[in-house]
Amino acid sequence: MQISLKRINVLFDADSFVDRQPAAKSHFICGEGTINSVKTFLVMNRGGDCEFQGGGQWRTAEQIISTVTQARDKCAPLIYIQDKAGGTGSFDTTKVLSPDMARLLLSPFGMGRVSASLAEFAEGNLLISAILGPTSGPLALPLMLADLVLMTEKGALCMGRPDMVKAMLAQESDLYSLGGTDVHSKGSGSVQLVFKDEEGLFECIRKLLHGSFKGKAPHGLEYEEPDAADFEKLIPSDHRAPYDMHHLLHSFIDKGSFTEISAEYAEEVLTAYASIKGNFAAIIANNPRHNGGAIYRKSASKMIKMINIAAKTNMPIIFIADIPGFMIGREAENSGIFSAAAELFRAHVRCKVPKLLLVARKAYTGGVYAMCGPGFDPVAVLAYPQAHIGVFSPDTMKKVMSESDETTRSIMRKLTNEIENPELLKINGLITDVIEIEHTREQITKYLFPVGSEAGA
């Protein structure tokens, strides 16, 4: 059986895939089928089933563009899969030369239009790309337009192949140091999920499409309760002490439902999807274990990607805040932290799905807004009893207070009292409710998944 057909059989529901141009002589298969009953389009190169040679390959671009247009018209997700043509042998520029390369580059319906059509598609529809083998240059650029870029350990992604880097820059390099999984999952952040093999990658896609578009975990009501947790030890009482947000999340989400996105990139923010009582949701949480949970430019971009995925799939979002705010200082200013905040706020208002904010331990200044606080239309703002919420931390207020007159100190004492007592904020109508940590699972379900919306109901 051909490699391409095996991949289709693993990814798509049995007998559902239709190759729209089965007789076309191209390096790509383009068609549609269902994945866990979700209508999905596919653009996939044939990898080891073909060699990059001969003329007429510019027609491949037309085939891809047609498929992308159909997916856009039907508002269906699209998966773009790339592997090295031929599957074996060296990865060098001479292997991809063909007589019609000028036409591929310069035709209005060539590779430029492929990238443009995918960019247009991704404005409002879910685009997932998968890298199963080495790819580079113009063939790689369309992959980066995706909301989610998945890669196997055999995959690699580079703007220029090692031989081109040597020819143009006189730099010696190898394929995986240029664009392997470590480079793009930890360094550049261009790849969000890495898998040992393509079977795991395809299973992840199947799970995501079912959960995000169906609104529930793939097994419906067969969700598992989380393991018992020692709630008193999940969050340190010292508001400056680091802790791992993963432990809190696993205390209230369904067991085995958690998939983290970009786990080793911008770790001060955690992005994932999971289910709660079978209801599928995106999760965006600060992680005080890394950089105190402050938001940097990279972490803001990571949040935006998750918000955009939720918007395109209609997934509710749970924001868990333990945040001192946006990062400040000379380095942060040079990085463009204001631009990052602006981009994040725009993502919030574009995304119309239900959102809930839970303040776990603290939320100060612009961090309240970064985590979709009041004014950005969350369905509820919840807080644990020990949470601090305000413009400044109590410590900062005390430092400023010591140099102020009595009138100012009186105002600061009142503000500090409000910051340290979320019950006062609730009484004043500034937050929705104060909840106990052990009731998180039930309270999130209550506000984000009202009665009648629970999975399978």
CSV table of C-alpha atoms in Angstrom, one decimal:
chain,number,residue,atom,x,y,z
A,1,MET,CA,0.0,0.0,0.0
A,2,GLN,CA,1.3,3.5,-0.8
A,3,ILE,CA,2.5,5.7,2.0
A,4,SER,CA,0.0,8.4,1.2
A,5,LEU,CA,-3.0,6.0,1.3
A,6,LYS,CA,-1.8,4.6,4.6
A,7,ARG,CA,-1.7,8.1,6.0
A,8,ILE,CA,-5.2,8.9,4.8
A,9,ASN,CA,-6.6,5.7,6.2
A,10,VAL,CA,-5.1,6.5,9.7
A,11,LEU,CA,-6.2,10.2,9.7
A,12,PHE,CA,-9.7,10.0,8.1
A,13,ASP,CA,-12.8,8.1,9.0
A,14,ALA,CA,-13.1,4.8,7.1
A,15,ASP,CA,-14.0,5.2,3.4
A,16,SER,CA,-14.8,8.9,3.9
A,17,PHE,CA,-12.0,10.4,1.9
A,18,VAL,CA,-12.5,11.5,-1.7
A,19,ASP,CA,-9.5,12.5,-3.9
A,20,ARG,CA,-10.9,15.3,-6.0
A,21,GLN,CA,-8.3,14.8,-8.8
A,22,PRO,CA,-7.2,11.2,-8.6
A,23,ALA,CA,-5.8,11.2,-12.2
A,24,ALA,CA,-3.8,14.4,-11.8
A,25,LYS,CA,-0.1,14.0,-12.2
A,26,SER,CA,1.1,16.0,-9.3
A,27,HIS,CA,3.1,15.6,-6.1
A,28,PHE,CA,0.0,16.3,-4.0
A,29,ILE,CA,-3.2,14.6,-3.0
A,30,CYS,CA,-6.0,17.1,-2.5
A,31,GLY,CA,-9.5,16.1,-1.3
A,32,GLU,CA,-11.9,15.9,1.5
A,33,GLY,CA,-13.4,13.5,4.0
A,34,THR,CA,-14.4,13.3,7.7
A,35,ILE,CA,-12.3,13.1,10.8
A,36,ASN,CA,-14.4,12.0,13.8
A,37,SER,CA,-17.4,13.0,11.7
A,38,VAL,CA,-16.0,16.6,11.1
A,39,LYS,CA,-15.9,17.6,7.4
A,40,THR,CA,-12.2,18.2,6.7
A,41,PHE,CA,-10.1,19.1,3.6
A,42,LEU,CA,-6.6,17.8,2.9
A,43,VAL,CA,-3.6,19.0,1.0
A,44,MET,CA,-0.8,16.4,1.3
A,45,ASN,CA,2.3,15.8,-0.8
A,46,ARG,CA,3.0,12.2,-1.7
A,47,GLY,CA,6.3,12.1,0.1
A,48,GLY,CA,8.0,8.8,-0.6
A,49,ASP,CA,5.5,7.9,-3.2
A,50,CYS,CA,6.9,10.3,-5.7
A,51,GLU,CA,10.1,12.0,-6.9
A,52,PHE,CA,10.4,15.8,-7.6
A,53,GLN,CA,11.2,15.7,-11.3
A,54,GLY,CA,9.8,16.4,-14.7
A,55,GLY,CA,7.7,19.3,-16.0
A,56,GLY,CA,4.1,20.3,-15.5
A,57,GLN,CA,4.4,20.6,-11.7
A,58,TRP,CA,3.0,24.1,-11.8
A,59,ARG,CA,-0.4,22.5,-12.2
A,60,THR,CA,0.0,21.2,-8.6
A,61,ALA,CA,-0.4,24.8,-7.4
A,62,GLU,CA,-3.7,25.1,-9.2
A,63,GLN,CA,-4.9,21.9,-7.6
A,64,ILE,CA,-4.0,23.1,-4.1
A,65,ILE,CA,-5.6,26.5,-4.6
A,66,SER,CA,-8.8,24.9,-5.8
A,67,THR,CA,-8.9,22.7,-2.7
A,68,VAL,CA,-8.2,25.6,-0.3
A,69,THR,CA,-11.0,27.6,-2.0
A,70,GLN,CA,-13.5,24.7,-1.5
A,71,ALA,CA,-12.6,24.4,2.2
A,72,ARG,CA,-13.0,28.2,2.6
A,73,ASP,CA,-16.4,28.2,0.9
A,74,LYS,CA,-17.6,25.4,3.2
A,75,CYS,CA,-16.0,26.9,6.3
A,76,ALA,CA,-14.3,23.6,7.0
A,77,PRO,CA,-10.9,23.0,8.6
A,78,LEU,CA,-8.0,22.2,6.3
A,79,ILE,CA,-4.9,20.1,7.0
A,80,TYR,CA,-1.7,20.7,5.0
A,81,ILE,CA,0.8,17.8,5.2
A,82,GLN,CA,4.3,18.0,3.9
A,83,ASP,CA,7.0,15.3,3.6
A,84,LYS,CA,10.2,15.1,1.6
A,85,ALA,CA,9.6,14.0,-1.9
A,86,GLY,CA,11.1,10.6,-2.5
A,87,GLY,CA,11.3,9.9,1.2
A,88,THR,CA,15.0,8.8,1.1
A,89,GLY,CA,18.3,10.2,-0.1
A,90,SER,CA,20.0,13.5,0.5
A,91,PHE,CA,18.2,16.7,1.2
A,92,ASP,CA,19.8,19.2,-1.2
A,93,THR,CA,18.7,21.9,-3.6
A,94,THR,CA,19.6,20.0,-6.8
A,95,LYS,CA,16.9,17.4,-6.0
A,96,VAL,CA,14.1,19.9,-6.3
A,97,LEU,CA,15.1,21.6,-9.6
A,98,SER,CA,12.6,21.2,-12.4
A,99,PRO,CA,12.1,22.8,-15.8
A,100,ASP,CA,9.0,24.7,-14.7
A,101,MET,CA,10.4,26.4,-11.6
A,102,ALA,CA,10.1,29.9,-13.1
A,103,ARG,CA,6.5,29.3,-13.8
A,104,LEU,CA,6.0,27.9,-10.2
A,105,LEU,CA,7.5,31.0,-8.8
A,106,LEU,CA,6.1,33.7,-11.1
A,107,SER,CA,2.7,32.5,-12.4
A,108,PRO,CA,-0.3,34.3,-10.8
A,109,PHE,CA,-1.5,30.8,-10.0
A,110,GLY,CA,1.9,29.4,-8.8
A,111,MET,CA,3.3,29.0,-5.3
A,112,GLY,CA,2.7,32.6,-4.4
A,113,ARG,CA,-1.0,32.2,-4.9
A,114,VAL,CA,-0.9,29.0,-2.8
A,115,SER,CA,0.5,31.0,0.1
A,116,ALA,CA,-1.9,33.8,-0.5
A,117,SER,CA,-4.9,31.5,-0.7
A,118,LEU,CA,-3.9,29.8,2.5
A,119,ALA,CA,-3.4,33.1,4.3
A,120,GLU,CA,-6.9,34.2,3.2
A,121,PHE,CA,-8.3,30.9,4.4
A,122,ALA,CA,-6.6,31.1,7.8
A,123,GLU,CA,-8.1,34.5,8.4
A,124,GLY,CA,-11.3,32.8,9.5
A,125,ASN,CA,-10.9,29.1,9.3
A,126,LEU,CA,-8.8,26.5,11.2
A,127,LEU,CA,-5.6,25.5,9.4
A,128,ILE,CA,-3.4,22.7,10.7
A,129,SER,CA,-0.1,21.8,9.2
A,130,ALA,CA,1.9,18.7,9.7
A,131,ILE,CA,5.6,18.2,8.9
A,132,LEU,CA,6.5,14.6,8.6
A,133,GLY,CA,9.9,15.0,6.9
A,134,PRO,CA,12.4,17.7,5.9
A,135,THR,CA,11.0,20.7,4.0
A,136,SER,CA,12.3,24.2,3.2
A,137,GLY,CA,11.9,27.5,1.4
A,138,PRO,CA,8.7,28.2,-0.7
A,139,LEU,CA,7.4,24.7,0.1
A,140,ALA,CA,7.7,25.4,3.8
A,141,LEU,CA,6.3,28.9,3.9
A,142,PRO,CA,2.6,27.8,3.5
A,143,LEU,CA,3.0,25.5,6.5
A,144,MET,CA,3.8,28.5,8.8
A,145,LEU,CA,0.4,30.1,8.0
A,146,ALA,CA,-1.3,27.4,10.1
A,147,ASP,CA,-2.9,27.9,13.5
A,148,LEU,CA,-1.2,24.7,14.7
A,149,VAL,CA,2.1,23.4,13.3
A,150,LEU,CA,2.8,19.8,14.2
A,151,MET,CA,6.0,18.0,13.5
A,152,THR,CA,7.5,14.5,14.0
A,153,GLU,CA,11.0,13.9,15.2
A,154,LYS,CA,12.0,13.1,11.6
A,155,GLY,CA,10.6,16.4,10.4
A,156,ALA,CA,12.7,19.6,9.8
A,157,LEU,CA,11.8,23.0,8.6
A,158,CYS,CA,14.3,25.6,7.4
A,159,MET,CA,14.1,28.7,5.2
A,160,GLY,CA,17.3,27.6,3.4
A,161,ARG,CA,18.7,24.1,3.0
A,162,PRO,CA,22.2,23.4,4.4
A,163,ASP,CA,23.8,23.5,1.0
A,164,MET,CA,22.2,26.9,0.3
A,165,VAL,CA,23.4,28.2,3.7
A,166,LYS,CA,26.9,27.1,2.8
A,167,ALA,CA,26.8,28.6,-0.7
A,168,MET,CA,25.3,31.9,0.3
A,169,LEU,CA,26.7,32.5,3.8
A,170,ALA,CA,29.7,30.2,3.9
A,171,GLN,CA,28.3,28.6,7.0
A,172,GLU,CA,28.6,24.9,7.7
A,173,SER,CA,25.4,23.5,9.2
A,174,ASP,CA,23.3,20.4,9.2
A,175,LEU,CA,19.6,20.0,8.6
A,176,TYR,CA,18.5,19.4,12.2
A,177,SER,CA,20.6,22.1,13.8
A,178,LEU,CA,19.0,24.5,11.3
A,179,GLY,CA,15.4,23.5,11.6
A,180,GLY,CA,14.9,20.4,13.8
A,181,THR,CA,12.2,20.0,16.5
A,182,ASP,CA,14.3,21.6,19.2
A,183,VAL,CA,14.9,24.7,17.1
A,184,HIS,CA,11.3,25.3,16.4
A,185,SER,CA,9.5,24.0,19.4
A,186,LYS,CA,11.8,25.6,22.0
A,187,GLY,CA,13.6,28.4,20.2
A,188,SER,CA,11.5,30.0,17.5
A,189,GLY,CA,8.1,28.8,18.7
A,190,SER,CA,7.1,28.0,15.1
A,191,VAL,CA,6.1,24.4,15.9
A,192,GLN,CA,3.5,23.9,18.6
A,193,LEU,CA,3.5,20.1,19.0
A,194,VAL,CA,6.2,17.5,18.4
A,195,PHE,CA,5.6,13.7,18.1
A,196,LYS,CA,7.8,10.7,18.1
A,197,ASP,CA,5.9,9.3,15.1
A,198,GLU,CA,3.2,10.3,12.7
A,199,GLU,CA,0.6,7.9,14.2
A,200,GLY,CA,0.7,10.0,17.4
A,201,LEU,CA,0.5,13.2,15.4
A,202,PHE,CA,-2.6,12.0,13.5
A,203,GLU,CA,-4.3,10.8,16.7
A,204,CYS,CA,-3.8,14.3,18.1
A,205,ILE,CA,-5.5,15.9,15.1
A,206,ARG,CA,-8.4,13.5,15.3
A,207,LYS,CA,-8.9,14.4,19.0
A,208,LEU,CA,-8.6,18.1,18.5
A,209,LEU,CA,-11.1,18.2,15.6
A,210,HIS,CA,-13.7,16.1,17.4
A,211,GLY,CA,-13.4,18.0,20.7
A,212,SER,CA,-13.2,21.6,19.3
A,213,PHE,CA,-15.9,21.2,16.7
A,214,LYS,CA,-18.2,18.9,18.6
A,215,GLY,CA,-17.8,20.6,21.9
A,216,LYS,CA,-17.0,17.5,23.9
A,217,ALA,CA,-14.3,15.0,24.4
A,218,PRO,CA,-14.1,12.1,21.8
A,219,HIS,CA,-15.6,9.6,24.2
A,220,GLY,CA,-18.6,11.8,25.1
A,221,LEU,CA,-19.8,11.1,28.6
A,222,GLU,CA,-17.0,8.6,29.2
A,223,TYR,CA,-14.8,11.2,30.8
A,224,GLU,CA,-12.7,10.4,33.9
A,225,GLU,CA,-12.8,12.3,37.1
A,226,PRO,CA,-9.4,13.9,38.1
A,227,ASP,CA,-7.2,12.2,40.6
A,228,ALA,CA,-7.7,13.3,44.2
A,229,ALA,CA,-5.6,16.4,45.1
A,230,ASP,CA,-4.3,18.0,48.2
A,231,PHE,CA,-6.0,21.3,47.6
A,232,GLU,CA,-4.3,23.0,50.6
A,233,LYS,CA,-0.9,22.5,49.0
A,234,LEU,CA,-1.7,23.4,45.3
A,235,ILE,CA,-1.0,27.1,45.7
A,236,PRO,CA,1.6,28.6,48.1
A,237,SER,CA,0.2,31.2,50.5
A,238,ASP,CA,3.3,33.4,49.8
A,239,HIS,CA,2.2,35.3,46.7
A,240,ARG,CA,5.8,35.5,45.5
A,241,ALA,CA,6.6,31.8,45.8
A,242,PRO,CA,6.8,29.9,42.5
A,243,TYR,CA,4.6,26.8,41.8
A,244,ASP,CA,3.6,24.8,38.8
A,245,MET,CA,0.2,25.7,37.4
A,246,HIS,CA,-0.1,22.2,35.9
A,247,HIS,CA,-0.9,20.8,39.3
A,248,LEU,CA,-3.9,23.1,39.7
A,249,LEU,CA,-5.2,22.4,36.2
A,250,HIS,CA,-5.0,18.6,36.7
A,251,SER,CA,-7.0,18.9,39.9
A,252,PHE,CA,-10.2,20.0,38.0
A,253,ILE,CA,-9.9,18.9,34.3
A,254,ASP,CA,-10.9,15.4,33.1
A,255,LYS,CA,-8.2,12.9,33.6
A,256,GLY,CA,-6.3,12.1,30.4
A,257,SER,CA,-7.9,15.0,28.4
A,258,PHE,CA,-5.0,17.5,28.6
A,259,THR,CA,-3.0,18.5,25.5
A,260,GLU,CA,-0.5,21.3,26.0
A,261,ILE,CA,0.4,23.6,23.1
A,262,SER,CA,4.0,24.9,22.8
A,263,ALA,CA,4.9,23.3,26.2
A,264,GLU,CA,8.6,24.3,26.0
A,265,TYR,CA,8.2,27.8,24.5
A,266,ALA,CA,7.4,31.0,26.6
A,267,GLU,CA,6.7,28.8,29.6
A,268,GLU,CA,5.5,31.6,31.7
A,269,VAL,CA,2.2,31.1,30.1
A,270,LEU,CA,0.5,27.7,29.6
A,271,THR,CA,-1.8,27.1,26.7
A,272,ALA,CA,-3.7,23.9,26.2
A,273,TYR,CA,-7.0,22.2,25.5
A,274,ALA,CA,-8.8,19.8,27.8
A,275,SER,CA,-12.3,18.7,28.9
A,276,ILE,CA,-14.2,19.3,32.1
A,277,LYS,CA,-17.0,16.8,32.7
A,278,GLY,CA,-16.8,16.0,29.0
A,279,ASN,CA,-17.0,19.6,27.8
A,280,PHE,CA,-14.1,20.7,25.6
A,281,ALA,CA,-12.3,24.0,26.3
A,282,ALA,CA,-9.2,26.0,25.6
A,283,ILE,CA,-7.1,26.9,28.6
A,284,ILE,CA,-4.7,29.9,29.0
A,285,ALA,CA,-3.0,30.1,32.3
A,286,ASN,CA,-0.1,32.0,33.8
A,287,ASN,CA,2.6,29.7,35.3
A,288,PRO,CA,4.5,31.3,38.2
A,289,ARG,CA,7.1,28.6,38.0
A,290,HIS,CA,8.6,30.5,35.0
A,291,ASN,CA,9.4,34.2,35.1
A,292,GLY,CA,6.9,34.7,37.8
A,293,GLY,CA,4.0,34.3,35.3
A,294,ALA,CA,4.6,37.8,33.8
A,295,ILE,CA,3.7,38.3,30.2
A,296,TYR,CA,6.5,38.9,27.7
A,297,ARG,CA,6.2,39.5,23.9
A,298,LYS,CA,6.7,35.8,23.2
A,299,SER,CA,4.1,34.7,25.8
A,300,ALA,CA,1.6,37.2,24.4
A,301,SER,CA,2.0,35.7,20.9
A,302,LYS,CA,1.5,32.2,22.4
A,303,MET,CA,-1.7,33.4,24.0
A,304,ILE,CA,-2.9,35.0,20.8
A,305,LYS,CA,-2.4,31.7,18.9
A,306,MET,CA,-4.6,29.8,21.4
A,307,ILE,CA,-7.3,32.5,21.4
A,308,ASN,CA,-7.4,32.4,17.6
A,309,ILE,CA,-7.8,28.6,17.6
A,310,ALA,CA,-10.7,28.9,20.0
A,311,ALA,CA,-12.3,31.6,17.9
A,312,LYS,CA,-12.2,29.5,14.8
A,313,THR,CA,-13.5,26.3,16.4
A,314,ASN,CA,-16.0,28.0,18.8
A,315,MET,CA,-14.2,26.6,21.9
A,316,PRO,CA,-14.9,28.3,25.2
A,317,ILE,CA,-11.7,29.6,27.0
A,318,ILE,CA,-10.8,29.3,30.6
A,319,PHE,CA,-8.3,31.9,31.8
A,320,ILE,CA,-6.4,31.1,35.0
A,321,ALA,CA,-4.6,34.2,36.4
A,322,ASP,CA,-1.6,34.3,38.6
A,323,ILE,CA,0.0,37.3,37.1
A,324,PRO,CA,2.0,40.4,38.2
A,325,GLY,CA,1.3,42.0,34.8
A,326,PHE,CA,3.1,42.6,31.6
A,327,MET,CA,6.9,42.6,31.9
A,328,ILE,CA,8.4,46.0,32.5
A,329,GLY,CA,11.9,47.3,32.2
A,330,ARG,CA,14.4,48.3,29.4
A,331,GLU,CA,14.5,44.9,27.8
A,332,ALA,CA,10.8,44.6,27.7
A,333,GLU,CA,10.3,48.0,26.2
A,334,ASN,CA,12.8,47.2,23.5
A,335,SER,CA,11.0,44.0,22.7
A,336,GLY,CA,7.8,45.9,21.9
A,337,ILE,CA,5.8,45.0,25.0
A,338,PHE,CA,3.2,47.6,24.2
A,339,SER,CA,2.7,46.2,20.7
A,340,ALA,CA,2.3,42.8,22.2
A,341,ALA,CA,-0.4,44.0,24.6
A,342,ALA,CA,-2.2,45.7,21.7
A,343,GLU,CA,-2.2,42.5,19.6
A,344,LEU,CA,-3.4,40.5,22.6
A,345,PHE,CA,-6.3,42.9,23.3
A,346,ARG,CA,-7.3,42.8,19.6
A,347,ALA,CA,-7.4,39.0,19.7
A,348,HIS,CA,-9.6,39.1,22.8
A,349,VAL,CA,-12.3,41.3,21.2
A,350,ARG,CA,-12.2,39.4,17.9
A,351,CYS,CA,-12.8,36.1,19.7
A,352,LYS,CA,-16.6,35.9,20.5
A,353,VAL,CA,-16.6,32.5,22.3
A,354,PRO,CA,-17.6,32.3,26.0
A,355,LYS,CA,-14.7,33.1,28.3
A,356,LEU,CA,-14.2,32.8,32.0
A,357,LEU,CA,-11.5,34.3,34.2
A,358,LEU,CA,-10.4,32.6,37.5
A,359,VAL,CA,-7.9,34.5,39.6
A,360,ALA,CA,-5.9,31.8,41.4
A,361,ARG,CA,-3.6,33.9,43.5
A,362,LYS,CA,-3.1,37.4,42.0
A,363,ALA,CA,-3.9,39.6,39.1
A,364,TYR,CA,-2.4,43.1,39.0
A,365,THR,CA,-2.6,46.1,36.7
A,366,GLY,CA,-2.7,45.3,32.9
A,367,GLY,CA,-2.4,41.6,33.7
A,368,VAL,CA,-6.1,41.7,34.6
A,369,TYR,CA,-6.9,42.7,31.0
A,370,ALA,CA,-4.3,40.4,29.5
A,371,MET,CA,-6.3,37.5,31.0
A,372,CYS,CA,-9.6,38.7,29.6
A,373,GLY,CA,-10.8,40.5,32.7
A,374,PRO,CA,-13.8,42.9,33.2
A,375,GLY,CA,-14.4,45.0,30.1
A,376,PHE,CA,-13.5,42.1,27.7
A,377,ASP,CA,-16.9,40.4,28.3
A,378,PRO,CA,-16.0,37.2,30.3
A,379,VAL,CA,-19.1,35.3,31.3
A,380,ALA,CA,-17.8,35.4,34.9
A,381,VAL,CA,-14.8,36.6,36.9
A,382,LEU,CA,-14.1,34.1,39.8
A,383,ALA,CA,-11.4,34.3,42.5
A,384,TYR,CA,-10.1,32.1,45.3
A,385,PRO,CA,-10.5,33.5,48.8
A,386,GLN,CA,-6.7,34.3,49.1
A,387,ALA,CA,-6.5,36.0,45.7
A,388,HIS,CA,-5.2,39.6,45.4
A,389,ILE,CA,-6.7,41.7,42.5
A,390,GLY,CA,-5.9,45.3,41.9
A,391,VAL,CA,-3.8,48.0,40.2
A,392,PHE,CA,-0.8,47.2,42.4
A,393,SER,CA,0.3,44.5,44.7
A,394,PRO,CA,0.0,45.1,48.5
A,395,ASP,CA,3.8,45.2,48.7
A,396,THR,CA,4.0,47.9,46.1
A,397,MET,CA,1.2,49.9,47.9
A,398,LYS,CA,3.2,49.7,51.2
A,399,LYS,CA,6.4,51.0,49.5
A,400,VAL,CA,4.6,53.9,48.0
A,401,MET,CA,2.5,54.6,51.1
A,402,SER,CA,5.6,55.2,53.2
A,403,GLU,CA,6.4,58.4,51.2
A,404,SER,CA,2.9,59.7,51.0
A,405,ASP,CA,0.8,62.2,53.0
A,406,GLU,CA,-2.0,61.1,55.3
A,407,THR,CA,-4.8,61.7,52.9
A,408,THR,CA,-3.0,59.6,50.2
A,409,ARG,CA,-2.2,56.9,52.8
A,410,SER,CA,-5.9,56.7,53.7
A,411,ILE,CA,-6.8,56.0,50.1
A,412,MET,CA,-4.1,53.5,49.8
A,413,ARG,CA,-5.2,51.6,52.9
A,414,LYS,CA,-8.7,51.4,51.4
A,415,LEU,CA,-7.3,50.1,48.1
A,416,THR,CA,-5.1,47.6,49.8
A,417,ASN,CA,-8.0,46.3,51.7
A,418,GLU,CA,-9.9,45.7,48.5
A,419,ILE,CA,-6.9,44.1,46.8
A,420,GLU,CA,-6.5,41.6,49.6
A,421,ASN,CA,-10.2,40.8,50.0
A,422,PRO,CA,-12.0,39.5,46.9
A,423,GLU,CA,-15.2,39.3,48.9
A,424,LEU,CA,-15.3,43.1,49.0
A,425,LEU,CA,-14.9,43.2,45.2
A,426,LYS,CA,-17.8,40.7,44.9
A,427,ILE,CA,-20.0,42.9,47.3
A,428,ASN,CA,-19.2,45.9,45.1
A,429,GLY,CA,-20.2,44.0,41.9
A,430,LEU,CA,-16.7,44.1,40.5
A,431,ILE,CA,-16.2,40.3,40.3
A,432,THR,CA,-18.8,37.5,40.0
A,433,ASP,CA,-18.0,35.2,42.8
A,434,VAL,CA,-15.4,33.9,45.3
A,435,ILE,CA,-15.0,30.2,45.2
A,436,GLU,CA,-13.2,27.5,47.2
A,437,ILE,CA,-10.4,25.8,45.3
A,438,GLU,CA,-11.9,22.3,45.8
A,439,HIS,CA,-15.1,23.6,44.0
A,440,THR,CA,-13.3,24.7,40.9
A,441,ARG,CA,-14.5,21.9,38.6
A,442,GLU,CA,-18.2,22.5,39.6
A,443,GLN,CA,-18.0,26.3,39.4
A,444,ILE,CA,-16.4,26.4,36.0
A,445,THR,CA,-19.0,24.0,34.7
A,446,LYS,CA,-21.7,26.1,36.2
A,447,TYR,CA,-20.7,29.3,34.6
A,448,LEU,CA,-19.1,28.2,31.4
A,449,PHE,CA,-21.2,25.1,30.6
A,450,PRO,CA,-24.7,25.9,31.9
A,451,VAL,CA,-27.3,23.2,32.5
A,452,GLY,CA,-28.2,21.5,29.3
A,453,SER,CA,-24.9,22.1,27.6
A,454,GLU,CA,-22.9,19.4,29.4
A,455,ALA,CA,-21.4,16.9,26.9
A,456,GLY,CA,-23.9,14.3,25.8
A,457,ALA,CA,-26.8,16.2,27.4
